[in-house]
mmCIF file of C-alpha atoms and ligand atoms in Angstrom:
data_model
loop_
_atom_site.group_PDB
_atom_site.id
_atom_site.type_symbol
_atom_site.label_atom_id
_atom_site.label_comp_id
_atom_site.label_asym_id
_atom_site.label_seq_id
_atom_site.Cartn_x
_atom_site.Cartn_y
_atom_site.Cartn_z
ATOM 1 C CA MET A 1444 -18.911 -46.365 -104.383
ATOM 2 C CA PRO A 1445 -19.070 -46.949 -108.069
ATOM 3 C CA LEU A 1446 -19.438 -43.951 -110.323
ATOM 4 C CA ASP A 1447 -22.940 -42.581 -110.813
ATOM 5 C CA LEU A 1448 -23.073 -42.048 -114.469
ATOM 6 C CA ASN A 1449 -26.654 -41.085 -114.615
ATOM 7 C CA SER A 1450 -25.924 -38.041 -112.526
ATOM 8 C CA ILE A 1451 -23.453 -36.996 -115.278
ATOM 9 C CA ARG A 1452 -25.602 -37.921 -118.268
ATOM 10 C CA GLN A 1453 -28.428 -35.793 -116.909
ATOM 11 C CA ARG A 1454 -26.248 -32.682 -116.783
ATOM 12 C CA LEU A 1455 -24.264 -33.174 -119.952
ATOM 13 C CA THR A 1456 -24.624 -30.432 -122.641
ATOM 14 C CA ALA A 1457 -21.411 -31.221 -124.509
ATOM 15 C CA GLN A 1458 -21.828 -31.290 -128.289
ATOM 16 C CA ARG A 1459 -19.506 -33.989 -129.238
ATOM 17 C CA LEU A 1460 -17.633 -35.601 -126.363
ATOM 18 C CA GLY A 1461 -19.387 -38.231 -124.130
ATOM 19 C CA THR A 1462 -22.053 -39.038 -126.736
ATOM 20 C CA GLU A 1463 -21.947 -42.608 -125.562
ATOM 21 C CA PHE A 1464 -20.414 -44.099 -122.330
ATOM 22 C CA HIS A 1465 -18.873 -47.541 -122.153
ATOM 23 C CA TYR A 1466 -18.451 -48.184 -118.491
ATOM 24 C CA PHE A 1467 -16.494 -51.097 -116.705
ATOM 25 C CA ALA A 1468 -16.039 -51.702 -112.991
ATOM 26 C CA GLU A 1469 -12.607 -53.176 -114.030
ATOM 27 C CA ILE A 1470 -10.799 -53.238 -117.240
ATOM 28 C CA GLY A 1471 -7.180 -53.880 -118.472
ATOM 29 C CA SER A 1472 -6.683 -50.352 -119.856
ATOM 30 C CA THR A 1473 -9.401 -47.929 -121.050
ATOM 31 C CA ASN A 1474 -7.091 -46.766 -123.909
ATOM 32 C CA THR A 1475 -6.649 -50.238 -125.197
ATOM 33 C CA TYR A 1476 -10.410 -50.844 -125.173
ATOM 34 C CA ALA A 1477 -11.166 -47.466 -126.848
ATOM 35 C CA ARG A 1478 -8.633 -48.284 -129.583
ATOM 36 C CA ARG A 1479 -10.414 -51.462 -130.321
ATOM 37 C CA LEU A 1480 -13.704 -49.627 -130.485
ATOM 38 C CA ALA A 1481 -12.152 -47.118 -132.852
ATOM 39 C CA GLU A 1482 -10.985 -49.796 -135.129
ATOM 40 C CA GLN A 1483 -14.449 -51.223 -135.226
ATOM 41 C CA GLY A 1484 -15.812 -47.850 -136.302
ATOM 42 C CA ALA A 1485 -16.779 -46.153 -132.937
ATOM 43 C CA ARG A 1486 -18.054 -42.658 -133.542
ATOM 44 C CA GLU A 1487 -16.288 -39.464 -132.346
ATOM 45 C CA GLY A 1488 -16.773 -38.714 -128.757
ATOM 46 C CA GLU A 1489 -17.585 -42.207 -127.500
ATOM 47 C CA LEU A 1490 -16.064 -42.538 -124.004
ATOM 48 C CA VAL A 1491 -14.639 -45.491 -122.083
ATOM 49 C CA ILE A 1492 -14.794 -45.155 -118.308
ATOM 50 C CA ALA A 1493 -13.479 -47.616 -115.757
ATOM 51 C CA ASP A 1494 -13.573 -47.632 -111.947
ATOM 52 C CA SER A 1495 -10.317 -49.530 -111.921
ATOM 53 C CA GLN A 1496 -7.680 -50.766 -114.286
ATOM 54 C CA THR A 1497 -5.427 -53.890 -114.126
ATOM 55 C CA ASP A 1498 -3.096 -52.670 -116.840
ATOM 56 C CA GLY A 1499 -3.316 -48.970 -116.788
ATOM 57 C CA ARG A 1500 -0.698 -47.462 -119.210
ATOM 58 C CA GLY A 1501 1.227 -44.328 -118.864
ATOM 59 C CA ARG A 1502 3.704 -42.678 -121.289
ATOM 60 C CA LEU A 1503 6.921 -44.290 -122.328
ATOM 61 C CA GLY A 1504 5.741 -47.796 -121.315
ATOM 62 C CA ARG A 1505 5.141 -46.856 -117.729
ATOM 63 C CA HIS A 1506 2.393 -48.328 -115.604
ATOM 64 C CA TRP A 1507 -0.516 -46.183 -114.366
ATOM 65 C CA LEU A 1508 -1.717 -47.250 -110.877
ATOM 66 C CA SER A 1509 -5.432 -47.569 -111.178
ATOM 67 C CA PRO A 1510 -7.071 -48.686 -107.869
ATOM 68 C CA PRO A 1511 -10.866 -48.910 -107.663
ATOM 69 C CA HIS A 1512 -13.396 -46.347 -106.204
ATOM 70 C CA VAL A 1513 -11.024 -43.369 -105.887
ATOM 71 C CA ASN A 1514 -9.769 -41.960 -109.224
ATOM 72 C CA LEU A 1515 -10.866 -41.339 -112.748
ATOM 73 C CA TYR A 1516 -9.659 -43.416 -115.768
ATOM 74 C CA ILE A 1517 -11.139 -42.412 -118.998
ATOM 75 C CA SER A 1518 -10.434 -42.646 -122.810
ATOM 76 C CA PHE A 1519 -12.173 -40.810 -125.668
ATOM 77 C CA VAL A 1520 -12.390 -41.870 -129.280
ATOM 78 C CA LEU A 1521 -11.653 -38.661 -131.344
ATOM 79 C CA ARG A 1522 -11.816 -38.257 -135.061
ATOM 80 C CA PRO A 1523 -10.240 -34.786 -135.570
ATOM 81 C CA LYS A 1524 -10.176 -33.182 -138.901
ATOM 82 C CA LEU A 1525 -6.421 -32.381 -138.629
ATOM 83 C CA PRO A 1526 -3.386 -33.187 -140.753
ATOM 84 C CA PRO A 1527 -1.023 -35.702 -138.915
ATOM 85 C CA ALA A 1528 1.550 -32.987 -138.148
ATOM 86 C CA ARG A 1529 -1.004 -31.151 -135.972
ATOM 87 C CA ALA A 1530 -1.981 -34.322 -133.982
ATOM 88 C CA PRO A 1531 0.283 -33.448 -131.003
ATOM 89 C CA GLN A 1532 -1.888 -30.457 -130.412
ATOM 90 C CA ILE A 1533 -4.648 -32.761 -129.211
ATOM 91 C CA THR A 1534 -2.490 -33.500 -126.040
ATOM 92 C CA LEU A 1535 -1.809 -29.759 -125.444
ATOM 93 C CA MET A 1536 -5.579 -29.028 -125.925
ATOM 94 C CA ALA A 1537 -6.351 -31.711 -123.411
ATOM 95 C CA ALA A 1538 -3.788 -30.359 -120.986
ATOM 96 C CA VAL A 1539 -5.517 -26.964 -121.132
ATOM 97 C CA ALA A 1540 -8.913 -28.480 -120.487
ATOM 98 C CA LEU A 1541 -7.598 -30.699 -117.794
ATOM 99 C CA VAL A 1542 -5.708 -27.955 -115.888
ATOM 100 C CA GLU A 1543 -8.762 -25.531 -116.145
ATOM 101 C CA THR A 1544 -10.972 -28.305 -114.770
ATOM 102 C CA LEU A 1545 -8.701 -29.129 -111.926
ATOM 103 C CA HIS A 1546 -7.987 -25.444 -111.046
ATOM 104 C CA SER A 1547 -11.639 -25.099 -110.260
ATOM 105 C CA PHE A 1548 -11.437 -27.801 -107.678
ATOM 106 C CA LEU A 1549 -8.109 -26.938 -106.143
ATOM 107 C CA PRO A 1550 -6.939 -24.318 -103.625
ATOM 108 C CA VAL A 1551 -3.739 -23.588 -105.450
ATOM 109 C CA PRO A 1552 -3.236 -23.355 -109.245
ATOM 110 C CA PRO A 1553 -1.943 -26.578 -110.861
ATOM 111 C CA ALA A 1554 0.747 -26.392 -113.461
ATOM 112 C CA ILE A 1555 1.307 -28.091 -116.790
ATOM 113 C CA LYS A 1556 4.587 -30.099 -117.196
ATOM 114 C CA TRP A 1557 5.008 -30.035 -121.027
ATOM 115 C CA PRO A 1558 3.446 -31.924 -122.734
ATOM 116 C CA ASN A 1559 1.102 -34.035 -120.672
ATOM 117 C CA ASP A 1560 1.370 -33.880 -116.868
ATOM 118 C CA ILE A 1561 -0.527 -31.908 -114.392
ATOM 119 C CA ILE A 1562 1.498 -30.935 -111.335
ATOM 120 C CA VAL A 1563 0.415 -29.475 -107.942
ATOM 121 C CA ASN A 1564 2.970 -28.490 -105.267
ATOM 122 C CA GLY A 1565 5.593 -30.347 -107.260
ATOM 123 C CA LYS A 1566 3.798 -33.685 -107.382
ATOM 124 C CA LYS A 1567 1.860 -35.325 -110.236
ATOM 125 C CA LEU A 1568 -1.921 -35.100 -110.047
ATOM 126 C CA ALA A 1569 -3.013 -36.179 -113.512
ATOM 127 C CA GLY A 1570 -1.679 -37.591 -116.749
ATOM 128 C CA ILE A 1571 -2.575 -37.735 -120.451
ATOM 129 C CA LEU A 1572 -1.845 -40.581 -122.846
ATOM 130 C CA THR A 1573 -2.655 -39.766 -126.391
ATOM 131 C CA GLU A 1574 -2.354 -42.409 -129.057
ATOM 132 C CA VAL A 1575 -2.742 -41.435 -132.696
ATOM 133 C CA ASN A 1576 -3.685 -43.570 -135.713
ATOM 134 C CA CYS A 1577 -2.840 -41.886 -139.003
ATOM 135 C CA GLY A 1578 -3.516 -42.551 -142.572
ATOM 136 C CA ALA A 1579 -1.346 -41.117 -145.339
ATOM 137 C CA GLU A 1580 -2.793 -37.598 -145.239
ATOM 138 C CA SER A 1581 -5.139 -37.395 -142.261
ATOM 139 C CA VAL A 1582 -5.706 -38.563 -138.724
ATOM 140 C CA GLU A 1583 -7.854 -41.659 -138.589
ATOM 141 C CA PHE A 1584 -8.526 -41.602 -134.879
ATOM 142 C CA VAL A 1585 -6.966 -40.440 -131.687
ATOM 143 C CA ILE A 1586 -7.448 -42.158 -128.415
ATOM 144 C CA LEU A 1587 -7.256 -39.543 -125.621
ATOM 145 C CA GLY A 1588 -6.720 -41.167 -122.305
ATOM 146 C CA ILE A 1589 -6.709 -39.311 -119.040
ATOM 147 C CA GLY A 1590 -6.104 -40.413 -115.477
ATOM 148 C CA VAL A 1591 -6.742 -38.161 -112.510
ATOM 149 C CA ASN A 1592 -5.998 -38.923 -108.906
ATOM 150 C CA VAL A 1593 -9.101 -37.761 -107.214
ATOM 151 C CA ASN A 1594 -9.831 -39.184 -103.711
ATOM 152 C CA TYR A 1595 -6.575 -41.224 -103.616
ATOM 153 C CA PRO A 1596 -5.433 -41.054 -100.049
ATOM 154 C CA VAL A 1597 -1.660 -41.119 -99.304
ATOM 155 C CA ASP A 1598 -1.921 -44.301 -97.237
ATOM 156 C CA LEU A 1599 -3.349 -46.142 -100.354
ATOM 157 C CA MET A 1600 -0.471 -45.045 -102.513
ATOM 158 C CA PRO A 1601 2.499 -47.454 -102.763
ATOM 159 C CA GLU A 1602 5.611 -46.141 -100.941
ATOM 160 C CA GLU A 1603 7.495 -45.660 -104.244
ATOM 161 C CA ILE A 1604 5.057 -42.994 -105.531
ATOM 162 C CA ARG A 1605 4.331 -41.037 -102.361
ATOM 163 C CA GLN A 1606 7.108 -38.619 -103.038
ATOM 164 C CA ARG A 1607 5.943 -37.807 -106.574
ATOM 165 C CA ALA A 1608 2.230 -38.247 -106.639
ATOM 166 C CA THR A 1609 -0.652 -36.359 -105.125
ATOM 167 C CA SER A 1610 -4.530 -36.281 -105.418
ATOM 168 C CA VAL A 1611 -7.313 -33.717 -105.244
ATOM 169 C CA LEU A 1612 -8.158 -35.127 -101.802
ATOM 170 C CA VAL A 1613 -4.558 -34.638 -100.679
ATOM 171 C CA GLU A 1614 -4.524 -31.084 -101.861
ATOM 172 C CA CYS A 1615 -7.942 -30.039 -100.740
ATOM 173 C CA LYS A 1616 -7.943 -32.106 -97.571
ATOM 174 C CA THR A 1617 -11.476 -33.121 -98.342
ATOM 175 C CA LYS A 1618 -13.112 -35.597 -100.797
ATOM 176 C CA VAL A 1619 -14.601 -34.246 -103.929
ATOM 177 C CA SER A 1620 -17.308 -35.914 -106.141
ATOM 178 C CA ARG A 1621 -15.831 -37.798 -108.970
ATOM 179 C CA GLU A 1622 -19.008 -37.290 -110.916
ATOM 180 C CA ASP A 1623 -18.750 -33.592 -110.733
ATOM 181 C CA LEU A 1624 -15.106 -33.684 -111.726
ATOM 182 C CA LEU A 1625 -15.819 -35.895 -114.669
ATOM 183 C CA TRP A 1626 -18.831 -33.821 -115.780
ATOM 184 C CA ARG A 1627 -16.805 -30.782 -115.666
ATOM 185 C CA LEU A 1628 -13.823 -32.387 -117.491
ATOM 186 C CA ILE A 1629 -16.065 -33.585 -120.397
ATOM 187 C CA HIS A 1630 -17.519 -30.132 -120.632
ATOM 188 C CA ASP A 1631 -14.137 -28.364 -120.719
ATOM 189 C CA LEU A 1632 -12.725 -30.917 -123.185
ATOM 190 C CA ASP A 1633 -15.664 -30.538 -125.456
ATOM 191 C CA ARG A 1634 -15.144 -26.762 -125.424
ATOM 192 C CA CYS A 1635 -11.400 -26.803 -125.983
ATOM 193 C CA TYR A 1636 -11.780 -29.442 -128.683
ATOM 194 C CA GLY A 1637 -14.283 -27.331 -130.589
ATOM 195 C CA GLU A 1638 -11.833 -24.333 -130.289
ATOM 196 C CA ILE A 1639 -8.807 -26.303 -131.779
ATOM 197 C CA GLU A 1640 -10.773 -27.620 -134.687
ATOM 198 C CA GLU A 1641 -12.259 -24.365 -135.488
ATOM 199 C CA SER A 1642 -9.231 -22.053 -135.052
ATOM 200 C CA GLY A 1643 -6.223 -24.254 -134.316
ATOM 201 C CA PHE A 1644 -4.075 -24.050 -131.263
ATOM 202 C CA ALA A 1645 -3.444 -20.353 -131.372
ATOM 203 C CA PRO A 1646 -6.426 -19.362 -129.151
ATOM 204 C CA LEU A 1647 -5.500 -21.956 -126.644
ATOM 205 C CA ALA A 1648 -1.746 -21.179 -126.494
ATOM 206 C CA PRO A 1649 -1.983 -18.285 -124.111
ATOM 207 C CA ARG A 1650 -3.998 -20.366 -121.680
ATOM 208 C CA TRP A 1651 -1.484 -23.125 -121.943
ATOM 209 C CA GLU A 1652 1.326 -20.663 -121.314
ATOM 210 C CA THR A 1653 -0.474 -19.266 -118.147
ATOM 211 C CA TYR A 1654 -0.262 -22.790 -116.583
ATOM 212 C CA PHE A 1655 3.180 -23.753 -117.886
ATOM 213 C CA GLY A 1656 5.158 -24.351 -114.751
ATOM 214 C CA TRP A 1657 8.868 -23.948 -116.000
ATOM 215 C CA ARG A 1658 9.135 -20.893 -118.106
ATOM 216 C CA GLY A 1659 12.609 -19.331 -117.743
ATOM 217 C CA GLN A 1660 13.994 -22.509 -115.865
ATOM 218 C CA ARG A 1661 16.775 -24.676 -116.931
ATOM 219 C CA VAL A 1662 15.416 -28.072 -118.035
ATOM 220 C CA ARG A 1663 16.711 -31.503 -119.171
ATOM 221 C CA VAL A 1664 14.815 -32.848 -122.112
ATOM 222 C CA GLU A 1665 15.025 -36.509 -122.966
ATOM 223 C CA LEU A 1666 14.589 -36.937 -126.703
ATOM 224 C CA LEU A 1667 14.291 -40.339 -128.392
ATOM 225 C CA ASP A 1668 17.917 -40.516 -129.057
ATOM 226 C CA GLN A 1669 19.626 -37.853 -126.919
ATOM 227 C CA VAL A 1670 19.408 -35.661 -123.981
ATOM 228 C CA VAL A 1671 19.485 -31.754 -124.295
ATOM 229 C CA PHE A 1672 19.680 -29.092 -121.601
ATOM 230 C CA GLY A 1673 18.426 -25.491 -122.011
ATOM 231 C CA ILE A 1674 16.026 -22.770 -120.750
ATOM 232 C CA ALA A 1675 12.387 -23.410 -121.311
ATOM 233 C CA LYS A 1676 10.869 -20.579 -123.175
ATOM 234 C CA GLY A 1677 7.318 -21.679 -123.855
ATOM 235 C CA ILE A 1678 5.694 -23.193 -126.719
ATOM 236 C CA ASP A 1679 5.227 -22.052 -130.330
ATOM 237 C CA HIS A 1680 1.866 -21.787 -132.269
ATOM 238 C CA ASP A 1681 2.106 -25.523 -133.093
ATOM 239 C CA GLY A 1682 2.558 -26.543 -129.438
ATOM 240 C CA ALA A 1683 6.313 -27.444 -129.787
ATOM 241 C CA LEU A 1684 8.406 -26.660 -126.616
ATOM 242 C CA LEU A 1685 10.841 -23.883 -127.298
ATOM 243 C CA LEU A 1686 14.139 -24.446 -125.690
ATOM 244 C CA GLU A 1687 17.132 -22.093 -125.747
ATOM 245 C CA ASP A 1688 20.117 -24.442 -125.693
ATOM 246 C CA ASP A 1689 23.460 -23.709 -124.116
ATOM 247 C CA ARG A 1690 24.733 -21.995 -127.248
ATOM 248 C CA GLY A 1691 21.851 -19.563 -127.242
ATOM 249 C CA ARG A 1692 20.035 -21.265 -130.148
ATOM 250 C CA LEU A 1693 16.291 -21.750 -129.978
ATOM 251 C CA GLN A 1694 15.258 -25.324 -130.548
ATOM 252 C CA ARG A 1695 11.798 -26.729 -131.139
ATOM 253 C CA VAL A 1696 11.009 -29.961 -129.201
ATOM 254 C CA ILE A 1697 8.106 -32.011 -130.766
ATOM 255 C CA ALA A 1698 8.216 -34.861 -128.287
ATOM 256 C CA GLY A 1699 10.309 -35.657 -125.196
ATOM 257 C CA ASP A 1700 10.357 -35.884 -121.371
ATOM 258 C CA VAL A 1701 11.141 -32.667 -119.503
ATOM 259 C CA THR A 1702 12.368 -32.190 -115.997
ATOM 260 C CA PRO A 1703 13.768 -29.112 -114.280
ATOM 261 C CA VAL A 1704 17.328 -29.021 -113.157
ATOM 262 C CA SER A 1705 19.088 -26.748 -110.757
ATOM 263 C CA GLN A 1706 20.828 -23.805 -112.623
HETATM 264 C C1 BTN B 2544 1.149 -40.463 -118.120
HETATM 265 O O1 BTN B 2544 1.281 -39.502 -117.330
HETATM 266 O O2 BTN B 2544 2.140 -41.266 -118.355
HETATM 267 C C2 BTN B 2544 -0.109 -40.787 -118.774
HETATM 268 C C3 BTN B 2544 -1.104 -41.516 -117.795
HETATM 269 C C4 BTN B 2544 -2.397 -41.835 -118.564
HETATM 270 C C5 BTN B 2544 -3.217 -42.727 -117.676
HETATM 271 C C6 BTN B 2544 -4.638 -42.977 -118.309
HETATM 272 S S1 BTN B 2544 -5.780 -43.723 -117.199
HETATM 273 C C7 BTN B 2544 -6.922 -43.874 -118.475
HETATM 274 C C8 BTN B 2544 -6.221 -44.159 -119.699
HETATM 275 N N1 BTN B 2544 -6.003 -45.635 -119.845
HETATM 276 C C9 BTN B 2544 -4.753 -45.992 -119.738
HETATM 277 O O3 BTN B 2544 -4.349 -47.197 -119.732
HETATM 278 N N2 BTN B 2544 -3.972 -45.008 -119.579
HETATM 279 C C10 BTN B 2544 -4.770 -43.689 -119.541
#
């Protein structure tokens, strides 16, 4: 079944996000399309939704599997009034909204894998791909892309991802309405986005921390040019990951890929 967008529009009370929908039964990548829209002057909150993607993109050049009729693939055009240094907070803000939405659908609490994955029972349920366009002193626009495995049955997942991917269907053992989930997600994102613009990341930080899966665990962090190991301590007020390295020094990690390792 295609998504019933009218049922979402009718219930939407969000102030800024989802002001206009651009829907495609199939598209290359909603992020790529949203970027094009933004470059042509799209307004804050315009939302690209696709039922399937032929070139779904993940972080670090990875591919995001995007079969039709089962999942959510969405990208928002945002025009936050933030200095470029605070742009990474958009991903953290989105992780809080996404994890809160998903928690309301799941029998067990999901966890955030810093900075952008949502994990349940050790498997990936959803991911965020944020792409930032900056001018000299301000953020011009941000494309906030989110993929959620909703009614994705295990037998439809390619063998190579079965060990690491899950879906709401798999966790709940029943289908959920993609429309309900999308409506709730737009609503939660709108709320969290308002909070971050008004008061910065500080009010969201304790909620992010509640869902952070690996506090106190030894992790491996892949940075652009090196790999570091240490104990994950949480995040600071800017959303950087705090890592206690093997010499006991506290390091701030702005961007990287984190995986837990055995002690
Ligand atoms: C990741 O975990 O690596 C991020 C995955 C992000 C996937 C979403 S699906 C909608 C949007 N369009 C894309 O091409 N990617 C994001």
